[in-house]
Amino acid sequence: MPTNLLRKLGDAIAGKRAKAYPRPDGPRHVVITAGRVAVRAELLNTLTADRIWSQLPLFSTVETWGDSINFEVTVETGREKTAKTVADLGDICFWTEDDRIIIAYGPTPIAKAGEARLPKPCNVWAKAISDTTLLKSVTPGEKVSVKAA
């Protein structure tokens, strides 16, 4: 297919995507509740954030990995150019290969000193407003939800 037709097709798809995942005026917030812990977060202006926002509420079961929690969700998206392998404190990430949300609040099993290394490059889709270290009390198997705040 000629490049100009591909560009037009891509523009048409991008236009549909913008309508399918509308952004409300102002910031978007979610509450992630895992067990008895609730963490508020503000969504970033990314395609991953848009896709997660459009699927809310999300429900799953927590798994732990070092000082992080992760859980499978029904959202699919590709890896963004800004994907990271080392999370900053407060990053709420999306692990694209496994369709999982991952929140690292400290060192993970593969981390070097002073970092929270993720298993693969992950899309950062939100920043925590609350203290994510409270997630340390969450145990595997606890219910987790992500809801609009």
Coordinates of C-alpha atoms in Angstrom, one line a residue:
M1 CA 0.0 0.0 0.0
P2 CA 1.4 3.5 -0.9
T3 CA 2.8 5.5 2.0
N4 CA 0.3 8.4 1.6
L5 CA -2.6 5.9 1.9
L6 CA -1.1 4.4 5.0
R7 CA -0.7 7.9 6.5
K8 CA -4.4 8.7 5.8
L9 CA -5.4 5.3 7.3
G10 CA -3.3 6.0 10.4
D11 CA -4.8 9.5 10.8
A12 CA -8.3 8.0 10.5
I13 CA -7.5 5.4 13.2
A14 CA -6.0 8.0 15.4
G15 CA -9.1 10.1 15.1
K16 CA -11.3 7.2 16.1
R17 CA -9.0 6.4 19.0
A18 CA -9.4 10.0 20.3
K19 CA -13.2 9.6 20.3
A20 CA -13.0 6.1 21.8
Y21 CA -10.9 7.3 24.8
P22 CA -12.2 10.8 25.6
R23 CA -10.3 12.8 28.2
P24 CA -12.4 14.8 30.7
D25 CA -11.4 18.4 31.3
G26 CA -8.9 18.6 34.1
P27 CA -6.9 15.9 35.8
R28 CA -8.1 12.3 36.0
H29 CA -7.6 10.4 39.3
V30 CA -8.0 6.8 40.3
V31 CA -8.0 5.0 43.6
I32 CA -6.2 1.6 43.7
T33 CA -7.4 -0.4 46.6
A34 CA -5.4 -3.6 47.5
G35 CA -6.6 -5.4 50.6
R36 CA -7.0 -2.6 53.2
V37 CA -4.7 -0.2 51.5
A38 CA -5.9 2.6 49.1
V39 CA -3.5 4.6 46.9
R40 CA -4.7 7.7 45.0
A41 CA -3.0 8.4 41.7
E42 CA -3.2 11.0 38.9
L43 CA -3.3 9.7 35.3
L44 CA -0.7 10.9 32.9
N45 CA -1.5 12.1 29.4
T46 CA -0.6 8.8 27.6
L47 CA -2.4 6.2 25.4
T48 CA -2.0 3.6 28.1
A49 CA -3.7 5.9 30.7
D50 CA -6.5 6.5 28.2
R51 CA -7.0 2.8 27.6
I52 CA -7.0 2.0 31.4
W53 CA -9.4 5.0 32.0
S54 CA -11.8 3.7 29.4
Q55 CA -11.9 0.2 31.1
L56 CA -12.6 1.3 34.7
P57 CA -13.4 -0.1 37.1
L58 CA -10.9 -3.0 37.0
F59 CA -10.8 -5.9 39.5
S60 CA -8.1 -8.5 40.0
T61 CA -6.0 -10.4 42.5
V62 CA -2.6 -9.1 43.9
E63 CA 0.7 -10.9 43.4
T64 CA 3.8 -9.6 45.0
W65 CA 7.4 -9.5 43.7
G66 CA 10.0 -8.1 46.1
D67 CA 8.8 -4.6 47.2
S68 CA 6.2 -4.4 44.4
I69 CA 2.6 -5.5 43.7
N70 CA 1.3 -6.5 40.3
F71 CA -2.0 -7.7 39.0
E72 CA -3.5 -8.8 35.7
V73 CA -6.1 -6.5 34.0
T74 CA -8.2 -6.8 30.9
V75 CA -6.4 -3.9 29.2
E76 CA -4.1 -4.3 26.2
T77 CA -1.7 -1.8 24.8
G78 CA 1.7 -1.6 23.2
R79 CA 4.9 -0.4 24.6
E80 CA 5.3 3.3 24.5
K81 CA 8.5 5.2 23.6
T82 CA 8.8 6.4 27.2
A83 CA 8.7 2.9 28.7
K84 CA 11.0 2.4 31.7
T85 CA 12.9 -0.5 33.2
V86 CA 13.6 1.4 36.5
A87 CA 10.6 2.9 38.2
D88 CA 10.7 6.0 40.3
L89 CA 8.9 6.0 43.6
G90 CA 5.3 6.7 42.9
D91 CA 5.2 5.4 39.3
I92 CA 2.2 3.3 38.4
C93 CA 3.3 1.2 35.5
F94 CA 1.8 -1.1 32.9
W95 CA 3.7 -4.3 31.9
T96 CA 2.6 -4.7 28.3
E97 CA 3.8 -8.3 27.8
D98 CA 1.7 -9.6 30.6
D99 CA -1.2 -7.0 30.6
R100 CA -0.4 -6.2 34.3
I101 CA -0.3 -3.1 36.4
I102 CA 2.8 -3.0 38.5
I103 CA 3.6 -0.7 41.4
A104 CA 7.1 -0.9 42.7
Y105 CA 7.5 0.8 46.1
G106 CA 11.0 -0.4 46.8
P107 CA 13.7 -2.8 45.6
T108 CA 12.6 -5.7 43.4
P109 CA 14.4 -9.1 43.2
I110 CA 16.4 -7.9 40.1
A111 CA 17.1 -4.4 41.4
K112 CA 20.6 -3.0 41.9
A113 CA 21.2 -0.9 45.1
G114 CA 18.8 1.9 45.5
E115 CA 16.4 1.2 42.6
A116 CA 13.2 -0.5 41.7
R117 CA 13.9 -2.4 38.5
L118 CA 10.9 -3.7 36.6
P119 CA 10.9 -7.1 34.9
K120 CA 10.6 -5.6 31.4
P121 CA 10.3 -2.0 30.1
C122 CA 6.9 -0.8 31.3
N123 CA 4.7 2.2 30.4
V124 CA 4.2 4.7 33.2
W125 CA 0.6 5.7 33.1
A126 CA 0.0 7.4 36.5
K127 CA 1.8 9.0 39.4
A128 CA 0.8 8.1 43.0
I129 CA -0.4 10.9 45.1
S130 CA -0.5 8.7 48.2
D131 CA 2.4 6.9 49.9
T132 CA 2.9 3.7 47.9
T133 CA 5.1 2.1 50.7
L134 CA 1.8 1.4 52.5
L135 CA 1.4 -1.4 49.9
K136 CA 4.1 -3.4 51.8
S137 CA 1.2 -4.8 54.0
V138 CA -0.6 -6.2 51.0
T139 CA -0.3 -10.0 50.7
P140 CA -0.6 -12.2 47.6
G141 CA -4.2 -13.3 46.8
E142 CA -5.8 -10.1 48.2
K143 CA -8.4 -8.5 46.0
V144 CA -7.5 -5.3 44.2
S145 CA -9.5 -2.7 42.3
V146 CA -8.8 0.4 40.2
K147 CA -11.7 2.9 40.2
A148 CA -12.1 6.4 39.0
A149 CA -11.9 8.9 41.9

